[in-house]
GROMACS .gro file of C-alpha atoms in nm:
model
  220
    1MET     CA    1  -0.032  -2.996   0.869
    2THR     CA    2  -0.323  -2.856   0.663
    3ILE     CA    3  -0.404  -2.479   0.699
    4ASP     CA    4  -0.749  -2.342   0.743
    5TYR     CA    5  -0.712  -2.020   0.567
    6SER     CA    6  -1.035  -1.903   0.592
    7ARG     CA    7  -1.037  -1.927   0.942
    8ALA     CA    8  -0.700  -1.773   0.973
    9ARG     CA    9  -0.825  -1.440   0.781
   10GLU     CA   10  -1.124  -1.453   0.994
   11LEU     CA   11  -0.901  -1.405   1.283
   12MET     CA   12  -0.645  -1.165   1.149
   13VAL     CA   13  -0.972  -0.938   1.088
   14GLU     CA   14  -1.119  -0.993   1.432
   15GLN     CA   15  -0.770  -1.003   1.632
   16GLN     CA   16  -0.519  -0.760   1.402
   17VAL     CA   17  -0.733  -0.578   1.180
   18ARG     CA   18  -1.049  -0.445   1.364
   19PRO     CA   19  -0.850  -0.382   1.701
   20TRP     CA   20  -0.655  -0.153   1.531
   21ASP     CA   21  -0.885   0.072   1.444
   22VAL     CA   22  -1.022  -0.041   1.077
   23LEU     CA   23  -1.414  -0.017   1.137
   24ASP     CA   24  -1.474   0.061   0.719
   25MET     CA   25  -1.671  -0.232   0.637
   26ALA     CA   26  -1.604  -0.193   0.270
   27VAL     CA   27  -1.225  -0.224   0.412
   28LEU     CA   28  -1.297  -0.510   0.671
   29ASP     CA   29  -1.509  -0.745   0.373
   30VAL     CA   30  -1.204  -0.692   0.172
   31VAL     CA   31  -0.937  -0.803   0.405
   32GLY     CA   32  -1.154  -1.134   0.483
   33ARG     CA   33  -1.219  -1.190   0.161
   34LEU     CA   34  -0.931  -1.192  -0.054
   35PRO     CA   35  -0.692  -1.478  -0.045
   36ARG     CA   36  -0.370  -1.302   0.114
   37GLU     CA   37  -0.169  -1.643   0.157
   38ALA     CA   38  -0.196  -1.652  -0.254
   39PHE     CA   39   0.048  -1.350  -0.297
   40VAL     CA   40   0.292  -1.457  -0.049
   41PRO     CA   41   0.628  -1.653  -0.138
   42GLU     CA   42   0.577  -2.015  -0.052
   43ALA     CA   43   0.853  -2.051   0.208
   44HIS     CA   44   0.627  -1.807   0.406
   45ARG     CA   45   0.329  -1.913   0.330
   46ALA     CA   46   0.214  -2.057   0.676
   47LEU     CA   47   0.237  -1.679   0.805
   48ALA     CA   48   0.027  -1.539   0.571
   49TYR     CA   49  -0.229  -1.407   0.820
   50ALA     CA   50   0.040  -1.339   1.094
   51ASP     CA   51   0.163  -0.991   1.242
   52LEU     CA   52   0.448  -0.961   1.056
   53GLU     CA   53   0.623  -0.828   0.765
   54LEU     CA   54   0.707  -1.104   0.486
   55PRO     CA   55   0.997  -1.085   0.287
   56LEU     CA   56   0.923  -1.074  -0.077
   57GLY     CA   57   1.317  -1.092  -0.208
   58HIS     CA   58   1.517  -0.755  -0.359
   59GLY     CA   59   1.497  -0.601  -0.022
   60ALA     CA   60   1.093  -0.581  -0.045
   61CYS     CA   61   0.889  -0.652   0.229
   62MET     CA   62   0.458  -0.745   0.222
   63MET     CA   63   0.360  -0.479   0.499
   64LYS     CA   64   0.158  -0.582   0.812
   65PRO     CA   65  -0.214  -0.668   0.758
   66VAL     CA   66  -0.294  -0.392   1.063
   67VAL     CA   67  -0.046  -0.152   0.862
   68GLU     CA   68  -0.240  -0.247   0.526
   69GLY     CA   69  -0.613  -0.211   0.683
   70ARG     CA   70  -0.514   0.131   0.800
   71MET     CA   71  -0.383   0.237   0.499
   72LEU     CA   72  -0.713   0.117   0.271
   73GLN     CA   73  -0.891   0.278   0.539
   74ALA     CA   74  -0.718   0.619   0.498
   75LEU     CA   75  -0.766   0.617   0.149
   76GLN     CA   76  -1.130   0.673   0.178
   77LEU     CA   77  -1.236   0.457  -0.134
   78GLN     CA   78  -1.512   0.448  -0.370
   79PRO     CA   79  -1.623   0.257  -0.637
   80GLY     CA   80  -1.545   0.484  -0.914
   81ASP     CA   81  -1.252   0.566  -0.800
   82SER     CA   82  -0.915   0.551  -1.007
   83VAL     CA   83  -0.585   0.501  -0.771
   84LEU     CA   84  -0.209   0.532  -0.830
   85GLU     CA   85  -0.026   0.252  -0.659
   86VAL     CA   86   0.381   0.302  -0.556
   87GLY     CA   87   0.527  -0.010  -0.479
   88THR     CA   88   0.321  -0.337  -0.630
   89GLY     CA   89   0.543  -0.571  -0.418
   90SER     CA   90   0.338  -0.895  -0.378
   91GLY     CA   91   0.047  -0.752  -0.525
   92TYR     CA   92  -0.211  -0.815  -0.269
   93THR     CA   93  -0.264  -0.422  -0.217
   94ALA     CA   94  -0.308  -0.383  -0.563
   95ALA     CA   95  -0.610  -0.673  -0.546
   96CYS     CA   96  -0.733  -0.512  -0.231
   97LEU     CA   97  -0.749  -0.128  -0.404
   98GLY     CA   98  -0.886  -0.271  -0.697
   99ALA     CA   99  -1.185  -0.438  -0.547
  100LEU     CA  100  -1.274  -0.129  -0.384
  101ALA     CA  101  -1.191   0.124  -0.651
  102ARG     CA  102  -1.294   0.160  -1.024
  103GLU     CA  103  -0.927   0.078  -1.138
  104VAL     CA  104  -0.546   0.075  -1.026
  105VAL     CA  105  -0.238   0.179  -1.178
  106SER     CA  106   0.031  -0.003  -1.004
  107LEU     CA  107   0.435   0.108  -1.024
  108GLU     CA  108   0.690  -0.116  -0.932
  109LEU     CA  109   1.066  -0.064  -0.992
  110VAL     CA  110   1.192  -0.435  -0.991
  111PRO     CA  111   1.063  -0.624  -1.275
  112GLU     CA  112   1.081  -0.957  -1.124
  113LEU     CA  113   0.856  -0.827  -0.894
  114ALA     CA  114   0.600  -0.666  -1.119
  115SER     CA  115   0.614  -0.998  -1.290
  116VAL     CA  116   0.545  -1.242  -1.019
  117ALA     CA  117   0.260  -0.999  -0.904
  118ARG     CA  118   0.099  -0.972  -1.228
  119ALA     CA  119   0.069  -1.369  -1.267
  120ARG     CA  120  -0.025  -1.365  -0.888
  121LEU     CA  121  -0.318  -1.183  -0.974
  122ASP     CA  122  -0.442  -1.317  -1.320
  123ALA     CA  123  -0.406  -1.655  -1.131
  124THR     CA  124  -0.686  -1.555  -0.828
  125GLY     CA  125  -0.864  -1.361  -1.116
  126LEU     CA  126  -0.816  -1.064  -0.884
  127GLY     CA  127  -0.607  -0.794  -1.109
  128THR     CA  128  -0.859  -0.772  -1.393
  129ASN     CA  129  -0.913  -0.353  -1.325
  130VAL     CA  130  -0.528  -0.342  -1.190
  131ARG     CA  131  -0.243  -0.244  -1.454
  132ILE     CA  132   0.145  -0.263  -1.310
  133GLU     CA  133   0.420  -0.129  -1.472
  134VAL     CA  134   0.787  -0.158  -1.434
  135ALA     CA  135   0.876   0.182  -1.348
  136ASP     CA  136   1.093   0.440  -1.092
  137ALA     CA  137   0.825   0.669  -0.945
  138LEU     CA  138   1.062   0.929  -0.849
  139GLN     CA  139   1.102   0.956  -1.213
  140TYR     CA  140   0.736   0.823  -1.359
  141ALA     CA  141   0.618   1.122  -1.556
  142GLY     CA  142   0.254   1.001  -1.634
  143GLU     CA  143   0.045   1.317  -1.696
  144ARG     CA  144  -0.254   1.156  -1.506
  145GLN     CA  145  -0.444   1.253  -1.209
  146PHE     CA  146  -0.594   1.037  -0.935
  147ASP     CA  147  -0.844   0.996  -0.654
  148ALA     CA  148  -0.567   0.835  -0.449
  149VAL     CA  149  -0.252   0.762  -0.436
  150CYS     CA  150  -0.116   0.458  -0.196
  151ILE     CA  151   0.266   0.462  -0.150
  152THR     CA  152   0.406   0.086  -0.020
  153ALA     CA  153   0.743   0.256   0.117
  154ALA     CA  154   0.821   0.505   0.343
  155VAL     CA  155   0.993   0.853   0.241
  156ALA     CA  156   1.273   1.082   0.406
  157GLU     CA  157   1.028   1.402   0.289
  158VAL     CA  158   0.719   1.353   0.036
  159PRO     CA  159   0.832   1.464  -0.251
  160PRO     CA  160   0.567   1.749  -0.411
  161ARG     CA  161   0.541   1.492  -0.762
  162PHE     CA  162   0.295   1.292  -0.547
  163LEU     CA  163   0.051   1.543  -0.484
  164GLN     CA  164   0.064   1.659  -0.823
  165TRP     CA  165  -0.055   1.310  -0.914
  166LEU     CA  166  -0.408   1.390  -0.734
  167ARG     CA  167  -0.719   1.551  -0.840
  168PRO     CA  168  -0.823   1.848  -0.624
  169GLY     CA  169  -0.973   1.653  -0.294
  170GLY     CA  170  -0.769   1.343  -0.356
  171ARG     CA  171  -0.612   1.181  -0.075
  172LEU     CA  172  -0.244   1.080  -0.060
  173PHE     CA  173  -0.147   0.751   0.184
  174VAL     CA  174   0.238   0.783   0.264
  175VAL     CA  175   0.443   0.683   0.611
  176ARG     CA  176   0.731   0.988   0.596
  177GLY     CA  177   0.993   1.064   0.872
  178LYS     CA  178   1.361   0.908   0.991
  179ALA     CA  179   1.354   0.616   1.171
  180PRO     CA  180   1.255   0.532   1.457
  181ALA     CA  181   1.017   0.801   1.457
  182MET     CA  182   0.803   0.747   1.120
  183GLU     CA  183   0.461   0.821   1.089
  184ALA     CA  184   0.186   0.759   0.871
  185VAL     CA  185  -0.027   1.035   0.691
  186ARG     CA  186  -0.345   1.111   0.480
  187MET     CA  187  -0.278   1.422   0.311
  188VAL     CA  188  -0.565   1.577   0.113
  189ARG     CA  189  -0.499   1.829  -0.204
  190GLY     CA  190  -0.675   2.128  -0.175
  191GLU     CA  191  -0.723   2.361  -0.520
  192ALA     CA  192  -0.365   2.461  -0.574
  193VAL     CA  193  -0.099   2.159  -0.645
  194ASN     CA  194   0.096   2.315  -0.353
  195ALA     CA  195  -0.182   2.310  -0.078
  196ALA     CA  196  -0.267   1.987   0.124
  197ALA     CA  197  -0.431   1.924   0.441
  198THR     CA  198  -0.194   1.685   0.627
  199GLU     CA  199  -0.343   1.427   0.904
  200SER     CA  200  -0.113   1.237   1.097
  201LEU     CA  201  -0.265   0.865   1.140
  202PHE     CA  202  -0.029   0.635   1.347
  203GLU     CA  203   0.354   0.585   1.389
  204THR     CA  204   0.482   0.279   1.232
  205GLY     CA  205   0.815   0.191   1.060
  206LEU     CA  206   0.855   0.062   0.675
  207GLY     CA  207   1.163   0.006   0.442
  208TYR     CA  208   1.248   0.319   0.229
  209LEU     CA  209   1.113   0.383  -0.102
  210HIS     CA  210   1.443   0.346  -0.329
  211GLY     CA  211   1.538   0.668  -0.377
  212ALA     CA  212   1.382   0.833  -0.117
  213GLU     CA  213   1.612   0.749   0.205
  214PRO     CA  214   1.717   1.039   0.420
  215VAL     CA  215   2.015   1.212   0.296
  216PRO     CA  216   2.303   1.112   0.498
  217GLN     CA  217   2.452   1.379   0.782
  218PHE     CA  218   2.796   1.404   0.785
  219LEU     CA  219   2.939   1.529   1.113
  220PHE     CA  220   3.297   1.703   1.080
   0.00000   0.00000   0.00000
């Protein structure tokens, strides 16, 4: 059976993303236009537009389309913005970020995922302003600051370095907490690096960023 991916994309926007309060027209245009199926592993391609997380291997997953949409909207990207993404995964979110912003630096811990994502971005012609680096975000020593930082996996607590990557006024999207009580938040950096306004956006669940899991509680 041949799948009409353009129709599936249209239905995803109208039945999933828009009803989940994604109303930013630029974001709706991007998720309604970019070929998500091109970033999904072959075995799961028929589910590219389903309301599901999709496995990528190496313990990584593609987020649900609704979460991706809310994340993109929360970052409030402008065409001149620079973005740091933590967790390249399939490369799809990097493609979306690249369509909304001037440039994207994307960090991926697993070399194999980084390589496949790069190949998919090149094959679709969507990655011309996306640079993928193989790096552990919790050890990443980049000196740059960005207009927006996007974390595609959960953290038990937000590491201070995430805010250090932001310019004053820069926006961070991250999912924090301990399952099942995780919340997606937008943090806007103030003038001081340790000053940030935090807005709770929605409850969700995501796999943890490697090294950012909750510390085990030992009971005696």
